[in-house]
Amino acid sequence: MGGNFNKLGFWDWKNPDKNNRDKIYHLSDNSSQAVVGKESYITSLAIADKKNILFTADNKCLIKWWDLNKIRNCISNPENQEESGKKSRIINLVNCTDGNIIYNNKEEDFPSIRSIAITKNENENYLVSVGDDKYIRVWTIDSNDSNNKFSCIYNQKKDARFNTVDIKLERTDIKDEQKELLIATGDDKYRVMLYRISNVNKLTGKEKCQL
């Protein structure tokens, strides 16, 4: 779960507390923001299951990835846990790993990233983001790199602010290994649009996604 103060919440419904309530672990992300308050909040989440990666986007135009294995290890260590109060089921996590920045728009107006999504293919993943700056951005994830290297392959401005996005990878020619990305969006002009990115395997990954 994501919320204000840029906090991530991990809901543990399998291991209730002594009062038989589900526990929620809070992980604050203050690593890259000078000021984080109630008006700083996570807007979207996505998970690459096979890679154990969680992606977050916020209203300050920041996209990050998190190592879920490291977060699980942090949760399992009682030394990293601080209870919010005797009557609270919230447990704050301390001494845990910070997220890793993929994209950070440092302009003064901080246009919000409203939605992110990731392809569900087992061996190949693409991450897409949309938001108030009217851009669609797509990154590849290097599955052969233990550090999860991200390369921007698509960066196009459209005519409206986006609210939602989804993405799917399709093979168009098995023999030649041709692939295309299908991106569906909802925008402020009350439209649902479908964008097609062909010949994905030939894109260079040299787009300038950073503003």
Coordinates of N, CA, C and O in Angstrom, one line a residue, residues 23-201:
K23 N -1.2 -7.0 11.0 CA -0.2 -6.0 11.2 C 0.1 -5.3 9.9 O 0.1 -5.9 8.8
I24 N 0.5 -4.0 10.0 CA 0.9 -3.2 8.9 C 2.2 -2.6 9.1 O 2.4 -1.9 10.1
Y25 N 3.2 -2.9 8.3 CA 4.6 -2.4 8.4 C 4.7 -1.2 7.6 O 4.5 -1.2 6.4
H26 N 5.1 -0.1 8.2 CA 5.3 1.2 7.5 C 6.8 1.4 7.2 O 7.7 1.3 8.0
L27 N 7.1 1.7 5.9 CA 8.5 2.0 5.5 C 8.5 3.4 4.9 O 7.8 3.6 3.8
S28 N 9.1 4.3 5.5 CA 9.2 5.7 5.0 C 10.3 5.8 4.0 O 11.3 5.3 4.2
D29 N 10.0 6.6 3.0 CA 11.0 6.9 2.0 C 11.3 8.4 2.0 O 10.7 9.1 1.3
N30 N 12.3 8.8 2.7 CA 12.7 10.2 2.8 C 14.1 10.4 2.1 O 14.7 11.5 2.3
S31 N 14.6 9.4 1.5 CA 16.0 9.5 1.1 C 16.3 10.5 0.0 O 17.4 11.0 0.0
S32 N 15.3 10.9 -0.8 CA 15.7 11.7 -2.0 C 14.8 13.0 -2.0 O 14.8 13.7 -3.0
Q33 N 14.1 13.3 -1.0 CA 13.2 14.5 -0.9 C 13.6 15.4 0.2 O 13.8 15.0 1.3
A34 N 13.8 16.7 -0.1 CA 14.2 17.6 0.9 C 13.1 17.8 2.0 O 13.4 17.9 3.2
V35 N 11.9 17.8 1.5 CA 10.7 18.0 2.4 C 9.7 17.0 2.1 O 9.2 16.9 1.0
V36 N 9.3 16.1 3.1 CA 8.3 15.1 2.9 C 7.2 15.4 3.9 O 7.5 15.3 5.1
G37 N 6.0 15.7 3.5 CA 4.9 15.9 4.4 C 3.6 15.2 3.9 O 3.7 14.3 3.1
K38 N 2.5 15.6 4.5 CA 1.2 15.0 4.2 C 0.8 15.2 2.7 O 0.0 14.5 2.2
E39 N 1.4 16.2 2.1 CA 1.1 16.4 0.7 C 2.1 15.8 -0.3 O 2.0 15.9 -1.5
S40 N 3.0 15.0 0.3 CA 3.9 14.1 -0.5 C 3.3 12.7 -0.4 O 3.3 12.2 0.7
Y41 N 3.0 12.1 -1.5 CA 2.3 10.8 -1.4 C 2.6 10.0 -2.7 O 2.9 10.5 -3.8
I42 N 2.6 8.7 -2.4 CA 2.8 7.7 -3.5 C 1.5 7.5 -4.3 O 0.4 7.4 -3.7
T43 N 1.6 7.6 -5.6 CA 0.4 7.6 -6.4 C 0.1 6.3 -7.1 O -1.0 6.0 -7.5
S44 N 1.2 5.5 -7.3 CA 1.0 4.2 -8.0 C 2.1 3.2 -7.6 O 3.2 3.6 -7.3
L45 N 1.7 1.9 -7.7 CA 2.6 0.8 -7.4 C 2.5 -0.2 -8.5 O 1.5 -0.4 -9.2
A46 N 3.6 -0.9 -8.8 CA 3.6 -2.0 -9.7 C 4.7 -3.0 -9.2 O 5.7 -2.7 -8.6
I47 N 4.5 -4.3 -9.5 CA 5.4 -5.4 -9.1 C 5.8 -6.2 -10.3 O 5.0 -6.7 -11.1
A48 N 7.1 -6.5 -10.4 CA 7.7 -7.5 -11.3 C 7.9 -8.8 -10.4 O 8.9 -8.9 -9.8
D49 N 6.9 -9.7 -10.5 CA 6.9 -10.8 -9.6 C 8.2 -11.7 -9.7 O 8.8 -12.1 -8.7
K50 N 8.6 -12.0 -10.9 CA 9.7 -12.9 -11.1 C 11.0 -12.3 -10.7 O 12.0 -13.0 -10.4
K51 N 11.1 -11.0 -10.7 CA 12.3 -10.3 -10.3 C 12.3 -9.8 -8.9 O 13.3 -9.2 -8.4
N52 N 11.2 -10.0 -8.2 CA 11.0 -9.5 -6.8 C 11.3 -8.0 -6.7 O 12.1 -7.6 -5.8
I53 N 10.8 -7.2 -7.6 CA 11.0 -5.8 -7.6 C 9.6 -5.1 -7.4 O 8.6 -5.4 -8.1
L54 N 9.6 -4.1 -6.5 CA 8.4 -3.3 -6.4 C 8.8 -1.9 -6.9 O 9.8 -1.4 -6.7
F55 N 7.9 -1.3 -7.7 CA 8.0 0.0 -8.3 C 7.1 1.0 -7.6 O 5.9 0.6 -7.4
T56 N 7.5 2.2 -7.3 CA 6.6 3.2 -6.8 C 6.8 4.5 -7.6 O 7.8 4.8 -8.1
A57 N 5.7 5.2 -7.7 CA 5.7 6.6 -8.3 C 5.0 7.5 -7.4 O 4.1 7.1 -6.6
D58 N 5.4 8.8 -7.4 CA 4.8 9.8 -6.4 C 4.4 11.1 -7.1 O 4.6 11.3 -8.3
N59 N 3.8 12.0 -6.4 CA 3.3 13.2 -6.9 C 4.4 14.3 -7.0 O 4.1 15.4 -7.4
K60 N 5.7 13.9 -6.7 CA 6.8 14.8 -6.9 C 7.6 14.4 -8.1 O 8.8 14.7 -8.3
C61 N 7.0 13.6 -9.0 CA 7.6 13.1 -10.3 C 8.9 12.2 -10.0 O 9.9 12.4 -10.7
L62 N 8.8 11.3 -9.1 CA 9.8 10.4 -8.7 C 9.4 9.0 -8.9 O 8.3 8.6 -8.4
I63 N 10.2 8.2 -9.6 CA 9.9 6.7 -9.8 C 11.1 6.0 -9.2 O 12.3 6.3 -9.5
K64 N 10.8 5.0 -8.4 CA 11.8 4.2 -7.7 C 11.5 2.7 -7.8 O 10.4 2.3 -8.0
W65 N 12.6 1.9 -7.6 CA 12.4 0.5 -7.5 C 13.0 0.0 -6.2 O 13.9 0.5 -5.7
W66 N 12.3 -1.0 -5.6 CA 12.7 -1.6 -4.3 C 12.9 -3.1 -4.4 O 12.2 -3.8 -5.1
D67 N 13.9 -3.6 -3.7 CA 14.2 -5.0 -3.7 C 13.3 -5.6 -2.6 O 13.5 -5.4 -1.4
L68 N 12.3 -6.4 -3.0 CA 11.4 -7.0 -2.1 C 12.0 -8.0 -1.2 O 11.6 -8.2 0.0
N69 N 13.1 -8.7 -1.6 CA 13.7 -9.7 -0.8 C 14.4 -8.9 0.4 O 14.3 -9.4 1.6
K70 N 15.0 -7.8 0.2 CA 15.6 -7.0 1.3 C 14.5 -6.5 2.2 O 14.7 -6.4 3.5
I71 N 13.4 -6.1 1.7 CA 12.3 -5.6 2.6 C 11.7 -6.8 3.4 O 11.5 -6.6 4.6
R72 N 11.6 -7.9 2.8 CA 11.1 -9.1 3.6 C 12.1 -9.4 4.8 O 11.7 -9.7 5.9
N73 N 13.4 -9.3 4.4 CA 14.4 -9.6 5.5 C 14.4 -8.6 6.6 O 14.5 -8.9 7.8
C74 N 14.1 -7.3 6.2 CA 14.0 -6.2 7.2 C 12.8 -6.5 8.1 O 12.9 -6.3 9.3
I75 N 11.7 -6.9 7.5 CA 10.4 -7.1 8.3 C 10.7 -8.3 9.3 O 10.2 -8.3 10.4
S76 N 11.4 -9.3 8.9 CA 11.6 -10.5 9.7 C 12.5 -10.3 10.9 O 12.6 -11.1 11.8
N77 N 13.2 -9.1 10.9 CA 14.2 -8.9 12.0 C 13.5 -7.9 13.0 O 13.3 -6.8 12.7
P78 N 13.3 -8.4 14.2 CA 12.6 -7.6 15.3 C 13.4 -6.3 15.6 O 12.8 -5.3 16.0
E79 N 14.7 -6.3 15.4 CA 15.5 -5.1 15.7 C 15.2 -4.0 14.8 O 15.5 -2.8 15.1
N80 N 14.5 -4.2 13.7 CA 14.2 -3.2 12.7 C 12.7 -2.6 12.9 O 12.2 -1.9 12.1
Q81 N 12.1 -3.1 14.0 CA 10.7 -2.7 14.2 C 10.5 -1.8 15.4 O 11.0 -2.0 16.4
E82 N 9.6 -0.8 15.2 CA 9.3 0.1 16.2 C 7.7 0.3 16.2 O 7.2 0.7 15.2
E83 N 7.1 -0.1 17.3 CA 5.6 0.0 17.4 C 5.2 1.5 17.5 O 5.8 2.3 18.2
S84 N 4.1 1.8 16.8 CA 3.6 3.2 16.8 C 2.9 3.5 18.2 O 2.8 4.7 18.5
G85 N 2.4 2.5 18.9 CA 1.8 2.7 20.1 C 1.1 1.4 20.6 O 1.0 0.5 19.8
K86 N 0.7 1.4 21.9 CA 0.2 0.1 22.4 C -1.1 -0.3 21.7 O -1.4 -1.5 21.6
K87 N -1.9 0.7 21.3 CA -3.2 0.3 20.7 C -3.1 0.3 19.2 O -4.1 0.1 18.5
S88 N -2.0 0.5 18.6 CA -1.8 0.6 17.2 C -1.3 -0.7 16.6 O -0.5 -1.4 17.2
R89 N -1.8 -1.1 15.4 CA -1.3 -2.3 14.8 C -0.2 -1.9 13.7 O 0.2 -2.7 13.0
I90 N 0.2 -0.6 13.7 CA 1.2 -0.1 12.8 C 2.6 -0.3 13.4 O 2.8 0.0 14.5
I91 N 3.4 -0.9 12.6 CA 4.8 -1.1 13.0 C 5.7 -0.4 12.0 O 5.7 -0.6 10.8
N92 N 6.5 0.6 12.5 CA 7.4 1.3 11.7 C 8.7 0.5 11.5 O 9.3 0.0 12.5
L93 N 9.2 0.5 10.3 CA 10.5 -0.2 10.0 C 11.6 0.8 9.9 O 11.5 1.9 9.3
V94 N 12.7 0.5 10.6 CA 13.9 1.4 10.6 C 15.1 0.5 10.2 O 15.0 -0.7 10.1
N95 N 16.1 1.3 9.8 CA 17.3 0.6 9.3 C 17.1 -0.3 8.1 O 17.8 -1.3 7.9
C96 N 16.1 0.1 7.3 CA 15.8 -0.7 6.1 C 16.4 0.0 4.8 O 16.7 1.1 4.8
T97 N 16.4 -0.8 3.8 CA 16.9 -0.3 2.5 C 16.1 0.8 1.9 O 14.8 0.8 2.1
D98 N 16.7 1.8 1.3 CA 16.0 2.9 0.6 C 15.7 2.4 -0.8 O 16.3 1.5 -1.4
G99 N 14.7 3.1 -1.5 CA 14.4 2.8 -2.9 C 15.5 3.3 -3.8 O 16.3 4.2 -3.4
N100 N 15.6 2.8 -5.0 CA 16.6 3.2 -6.0 C 15.9 4.0 -7.1 O 14.9 3.6 -7.6
I101 N 16.4 5.2 -7.4 CA 15.8 6.1 -8.3 C 15.9 5.6 -9.7 O 17.0 5.3 -10.2
I102 N 14.8 5.6 -10.5 CA 14.8 5.3 -11.9 C 14.7 6.7 -12.6 O 15.4 6.9 -13.6
Y103 N 13.8 7.5 -12.2 CA 13.5 8.8 -12.8 C 13.1 9.8 -11.8 O 12.4 9.6 -10.8
N104 N 13.7 11.0 -11.9 CA 13.5 12.1 -11.0 C 13.5 13.4 -11.8 O 14.5 13.9 -12.2
N105 N 12.3 14.0 -11.9 CA 12.2 15.3 -12.5 C 12.4 16.4 -11.5 O 11.6 16.6 -10.5
K106 N 13.5 17.1 -11.6 CA 13.9 18.1 -10.6 C 13.4 19.5 -10.9 O 13.8 20.5 -10.4
E107 N 12.5 19.7 -11.9 CA 11.9 21.0 -12.2 C 11.1 21.5 -11.0 O 10.6 20.7 -10.2
E108 N 10.9 22.8 -11.0 CA 10.2 23.4 -9.8 C 8.8 23.0 -9.7 O 8.3 22.9 -8.6
D109 N 8.1 22.7 -10.8 CA 6.6 22.5 -10.7 C 6.3 21.0 -10.3 O 5.2 20.7 -9.9
F110 N 7.3 20.1 -10.4 CA 7.1 18.7 -10.0 C 5.8 18.1 -10.5 O 4.9 17.8 -9.7
P111 N 5.6 18.0 -11.8 CA 4.4 17.3 -12.3 C 4.3 15.9 -11.8 O 5.2 15.1 -11.7
S112 N 3.1 15.6 -11.3 CA 2.8 14.3 -10.7 C 2.9 13.1 -11.7 O 2.4 13.2 -12.8
I113 N 3.5 12.0 -11.3 CA 3.4 10.7 -12.0 C 2.1 10.1 -11.4 O 2.0 9.8 -10.3
R114 N 1.1 9.9 -12.3 CA -0.2 9.4 -11.8 C -0.3 7.9 -11.9 O -1.1 7.3 -11.1
S115 N 0.4 7.3 -12.8 CA 0.2 5.8 -12.9 C 1.4 5.2 -13.6 O 2.1 5.8 -14.4
I116 N 1.8 4.0 -13.1 CA 2.8 3.2 -13.7 C 2.3 1.8 -13.9 O 1.4 1.4 -13.2
A117 N 2.9 1.0 -14.8 CA 2.5 -0.4 -15.0 C 3.7 -1.1 -15.6 O 4.6 -0.5 -16.2
I118 N 3.6 -2.4 -15.5 CA 4.7 -3.2 -16.0 C 4.2 -4.4 -16.7 O 3.1 -5.0 -16.4
T119 N 4.9 -4.9 -17.8 CA 4.5 -6.1 -18.5 C 4.7 -7.3 -17.6 O 5.5 -7.3 -16.7
K120 N 3.9 -8.3 -17.9 CA 3.8 -9.5 -17.0 C 4.6 -10.7 -17.6 O 4.5 -11.8 -17.1
N121 N 5.4 -10.4 -18.6 CA 6.2 -11.5 -19.2 C 7.2 -12.1 -18.2 O 7.8 -11.3 -17.5
E122 N 7.4 -13.4 -18.3 CA 8.3 -14.0 -17.3 C 9.8 -13.6 -17.4 O 10.4 -13.4 -16.4
N123 N 10.3 -13.5 -18.6 CA 11.7 -13.2 -18.8 C 12.0 -11.8 -19.3 O 13.2 -11.5 -19.5
E124 N 11.0 -11.0 -19.6 CA 11.2 -9.7 -20.2 C 10.2 -8.7 -19.7 O 9.0 -9.0 -19.8
N125 N 10.7 -7.6 -19.1 CA 9.8 -6.7 -18.5 C 10.0 -5.3 -19.1 O 11.1 -4.9 -19.3
Y126 N 8.9 -4.5 -19.2 CA 8.9 -3.1 -19.6 C 8.1 -2.3 -18.6 O 7.0 -2.7 -18.3
L127 N 8.6 -1.2 -18.2 CA 7.9 -0.3 -17.3 C 7.4 0.9 -18.0 O 8.2 1.5 -18.8
V128 N 6.2 1.3 -17.8 CA 5.6 2.5 -18.4 C 5.1 3.5 -17.3 O 4.6 3.0 -16.3
S129 N 5.3 4.8 -17.6 CA 4.8 5.8 -16.6 C 4.0 6.9 -17.4 O 4.4 7.2 -18.6
V130 N 3.0 7.5 -16.8 CA 2.3 8.6 -17.3 C 1.9 9.6 -16.2 O 1.9 9.2 -15.0
G131 N 1.6 10.8 -16.6 CA 1.2 11.8 -15.5 C 0.8 13.1 -16.0 O 0.4 13.3 -17.2
D132 N 1.0 14.1 -15.2 CA 0.6 15.5 -15.5 C 1.4 16.2 -16.5 O 0.9 17.2 -17.1
D133 N 2.6 15.7 -16.8 CA 3.4 16.4 -17.8 C 3.1 15.9 -19.3 O 3.8 16.4 -20.2
K134 N 2.1 15.0 -19.4 CA 1.6 14.6 -20.7 C 2.5 13.6 -21.4 O 2.3 13.3 -22.6
Y135 N 3.6 13.1 -20.7 CA 4.5 12.2 -21.4 C 4.2 10.8 -21.1 O 3.7 10.4 -20.0
I136 N 4.4 9.9 -22.1 CA 4.5 8.5 -21.9 C 6.0 8.1 -22.0 O 6.7 8.4 -23.0
R137 N 6.4 7.4 -20.9 CA 7.8 7.0 -20.9 C 7.9 5.5 -20.7 O 7.1 4.9 -19.9
V138 N 8.8 4.8 -21.4 CA 8.9 3.3 -21.3 C 10.4 3.0 -21.0 O 11.3 3.5 -21.7
W139 N 10.6 2.1 -20.1 CA 11.9 1.6 -19.8 C 12.0 0.1 -19.9 O 11.0 -0.6 -19.6
T140 N 13.2 -0.4 -20.3 CA 13.4 -1.8 -20.3 C 14.2 -2.1 -19.0 O 14.8 -1.2 -18.4
I141 N 14.0 -3.4 -18.5 CA 14.8 -3.8 -17.3 C 15.7 -4.9 -17.8 O 15.3 -5.9 -18.3
D142 N 17.0 -4.7 -17.6 CA 18.0 -5.6 -18.0 C 18.0 -6.8 -17.1 O 18.4 -6.8 -15.9
S143 N 17.4 -7.9 -17.5 CA 17.2 -9.1 -16.7 C 18.5 -9.9 -16.5 O 18.6 -10.8 -15.6
N144 N 19.6 -9.5 -17.2 CA 20.9 -10.2 -17.0 C 21.8 -9.4 -16.0 O 22.9 -9.8 -15.8
D145 N 21.3 -8.3 -15.5 CA 22.1 -7.5 -14.6 C 21.5 -7.5 -13.2 O 20.4 -7.2 -12.9
S146 N 22.3 -8.0 -12.3 CA 21.9 -8.1 -10.9 C 21.5 -6.8 -10.2 O 20.8 -6.7 -9.2
N147 N 22.0 -5.7 -10.8 CA 21.7 -4.4 -10.3 C 20.5 -3.8 -11.0 O 20.1 -2.6 -10.7
N148 N 19.8 -4.5 -11.8 CA 18.5 -4.1 -12.5 C 18.7 -2.8 -13.2 O 18.2 -1.7 -12.8
K149 N 19.5 -2.8 -14.3 CA 19.7 -1.6 -15.1 C 18.5 -1.3 -15.9 O 17.9 -2.1 -16.5
F150 N 18.2 0.0 -15.9 CA 17.0 0.5 -16.6 C 17.4 1.4 -17.8 O 18.3 2.2 -17.7
S151 N 16.9 1.1 -19.0 CA 17.2 1.9 -20.2 C 15.9 2.5 -20.8 O 14.9 1.7 -21.0
C152 N 15.9 3.8 -21.0 CA 14.7 4.4 -21.6 C 14.6 4.2 -23.1 O 15.6 4.5 -23.8
I153 N 13.5 3.6 -23.6 CA 13.4 3.3 -25.0 C 12.3 4.2 -25.7 O 12.1 4.1 -26.9
Y154 N 11.4 4.9 -24.9 CA 10.3 5.6 -25.5 C 10.0 6.8 -24.6 O 9.9 6.7 -23.4
N155 N 9.9 8.0 -25.2 CA 9.7 9.2 -24.5 C 8.9 10.2 -25.4 O 9.5 10.9 -26.1
Q156 N 7.6 10.2 -25.3 CA 6.8 11.0 -26.2 C 5.7 11.8 -25.5 O 5.1 11.3 -24.6
K157 N 5.6 13.1 -25.8 CA 4.6 14.0 -25.2 C 3.3 13.9 -26.1 O 3.4 14.0 -27.3
K158 N 2.2 13.8 -25.4 CA 0.9 13.8 -26.0 C 0.1 15.1 -25.8 O 0.7 16.1 -25.3
D159 N -1.2 15.1 -26.0 CA -2.0 16.3 -25.9 C -2.8 16.5 -24.7 O -3.7 17.4 -24.6
A160 N -2.6 15.6 -23.7 CA -3.5 15.7 -22.5 C -2.7 15.1 -21.3 O -1.8 14.2 -21.5
R161 N -3.1 15.4 -20.1 CA -2.6 14.8 -18.9 C -3.2 13.4 -18.8 O -4.4 13.2 -19.0
F162 N -2.4 12.5 -18.3 CA -2.8 11.1 -18.1 C -3.2 10.8 -16.7 O -2.6 11.3 -15.7
N163 N -4.2 9.9 -16.5 CA -4.6 9.4 -15.2 C -4.3 8.0 -14.9 O -3.9 7.6 -13.8
T164 N -4.4 7.1 -16.0 CA -4.1 5.7 -15.8 C -3.3 5.2 -17.0 O -3.4 5.8 -18.1
V165 N -2.7 4.0 -16.8 CA -2.0 3.4 -17.9 C -1.9 1.9 -17.6 O -1.9 1.4 -16.5
D166 N -1.8 1.1 -18.7 CA -1.5 -0.3 -18.6 C -0.7 -0.7 -19.9 O -0.7 0.1 -20.9
I167 N 0.1 -1.8 -19.8 CA 1.0 -2.1 -20.9 C 1.0 -3.6 -21.1 O 0.9 -4.4 -20.1
K168 N 1.2 -4.1 -22.3 CA 1.3 -5.5 -22.6 C 2.3 -5.7 -23.8 O 2.3 -4.9 -24.7
L169 N 3.1 -6.7 -23.7 CA 4.1 -7.1 -24.7 C 3.5 -8.2 -25.5 O 3.1 -9.3 -25.0
E170 N 3.5 -8.0 -26.9 CA 3.0 -9.0 -27.8 C 4.1 -9.4 -28.8 O 4.9 -8.5 -29.2
R171 N 4.1 -10.7 -29.2 CA 5.0 -11.1 -30.2 C 4.3 -11.1 -31.6 O 3.2 -11.7 -31.7
T172 N 4.8 -10.4 -32.5 CA 4.1 -10.3 -33.8 C 4.7 -11.2 -34.9 O 4.0 -11.5 -35.9
D173 N 5.9 -11.7 -34.7 CA 6.5 -12.6 -35.6 C 7.5 -13.5 -34.8 O 8.6 -13.1 -34.4
I174 N 7.1 -14.7 -34.6 CA 7.9 -15.7 -33.7 C 9.2 -16.0 -34.4 O 10.2 -16.1 -33.8
K175 N 9.2 -16.2 -35.8 CA 10.4 -16.5 -36.5 C 11.4 -15.5 -36.4 O 12.6 -15.8 -36.2
D176 N 11.1 -14.2 -36.6 CA 12.0 -13.1 -36.5 C 12.1 -12.4 -35.2 O 12.8 -11.4 -35.0
E177 N 11.4 -13.0 -34.2 CA 11.4 -12.5 -32.8 C 11.0 -11.0 -32.8 O 11.5 -10.2 -32.0
Q178 N 10.0 -10.6 -33.6 CA 9.5 -9.3 -33.6 C 8.5 -9.1 -32.5 O 7.7 -10.0 -32.2
K179 N 8.6 -8.0 -31.8 CA 7.7 -7.7 -30.6 C 7.2 -6.3 -30.7 O 7.8 -5.4 -31.3
E180 N 6.0 -6.1 -30.1 CA 5.5 -4.7 -30.0 C 4.8 -4.6 -28.6 O 4.4 -5.5 -27.9
L181 N 4.8 -3.3 -28.2 CA 4.2 -2.9 -26.9 C 2.8 -2.3 -27.2 O 2.7 -1.4 -28.0
L182 N 1.8 -2.7 -26.4 CA 0.5 -2.1 -26.5 C 0.3 -1.3 -25.2 O 0.4 -1.9 -24.1
I183 N 0.0 0.0 -25.3 CA -0.1 0.8 -24.1 C -1.5 1.5 -24.1 O -1.9 2.2 -25.1
A184 N -2.3 1.2 -23.1 CA -3.6 1.8 -23.0 C -3.6 2.9 -21.9 O -3.0 2.7 -20.8
T185 N -4.2 4.0 -22.2 CA -4.2 5.1 -21.2 C -5.6 5.7 -21.1 O -6.4 5.6 -22.0
G186 N -5.8 6.4 -19.9 CA -7.0 7.2 -19.7 C -6.5 8.6 -19.4 O -5.6 8.8 -18.7
D187 N -7.1 9.7 -20.1 CA -6.6 11.0 -19.9 C -7.7 12.0 -19.5 O -8.8 11.7 -19.3
D188 N -7.2 13.3 -19.3 CA -8.1 14.3 -18.8 C -9.1 14.8 -19.8 O -10.0 15.6 -19.5
K189 N -9.0 14.3 -21.1 CA -10.0 14.6 -22.1 C -11.1 13.5 -22.2 O -11.8 13.4 -23.2
Y190 N -11.2 12.7 -21.2 CA -12.2 11.6 -21.1 C -12.0 10.6 -22.2 O -13.0 10.0 -22.7
R191 N -10.8 10.3 -22.6 CA -10.5 9.4 -23.6 C -9.8 8.2 -23.1 O -8.9 8.3 -22.2
V192 N -10.1 7.0 -23.7 CA -9.2 5.8 -23.5 C -8.5 5.6 -24.9 O -9.1 5.5 -25.9
M193 N -7.1 5.7 -24.8 CA -6.3 5.7 -26.0 C -5.5 4.4 -26.0 O -5.0 3.9 -24.9
L194 N -5.2 3.9 -27.2 CA -4.3 2.7 -27.4 C -3.1 3.2 -28.2 O -3.3 3.6 -29.4
Y195 N -1.9 3.0 -27.7 CA -0.7 3.3 -28.4 C 0.1 2.0 -28.7 O 0.1 1.1 -27.9
R196 N 0.7 2.0 -29.9 CA 1.4 0.8 -30.3 C 2.8 1.2 -30.6 O 3.1 2.1 -31.4
I197 N 3.8 0.5 -30.0 CA 5.2 0.7 -30.2 C 5.7 -0.6 -30.9 O 5.8 -1.6 -30.2
S198 N 6.0 -0.5 -32.2 CA 6.4 -1.6 -32.9 C 8.0 -1.8 -32.9 O 8.7 -0.9 -32.5
N199 N 8.4 -3.0 -33.3 CA 9.8 -3.4 -33.3 C 10.5 -3.0 -32.1 O 11.6 -2.4 -32.1
V200 N 10.0 -3.5 -30.9 CA 10.6 -3.1 -29.6 C 12.0 -3.6 -29.5 O 12.9 -2.9 -28.9
N201 N 12.3 -4.7 -30.1 CA 13.6 -5.3 -29.9 C 14.7 -4.5 -30.7 O 15.9 -4.7 -30.5

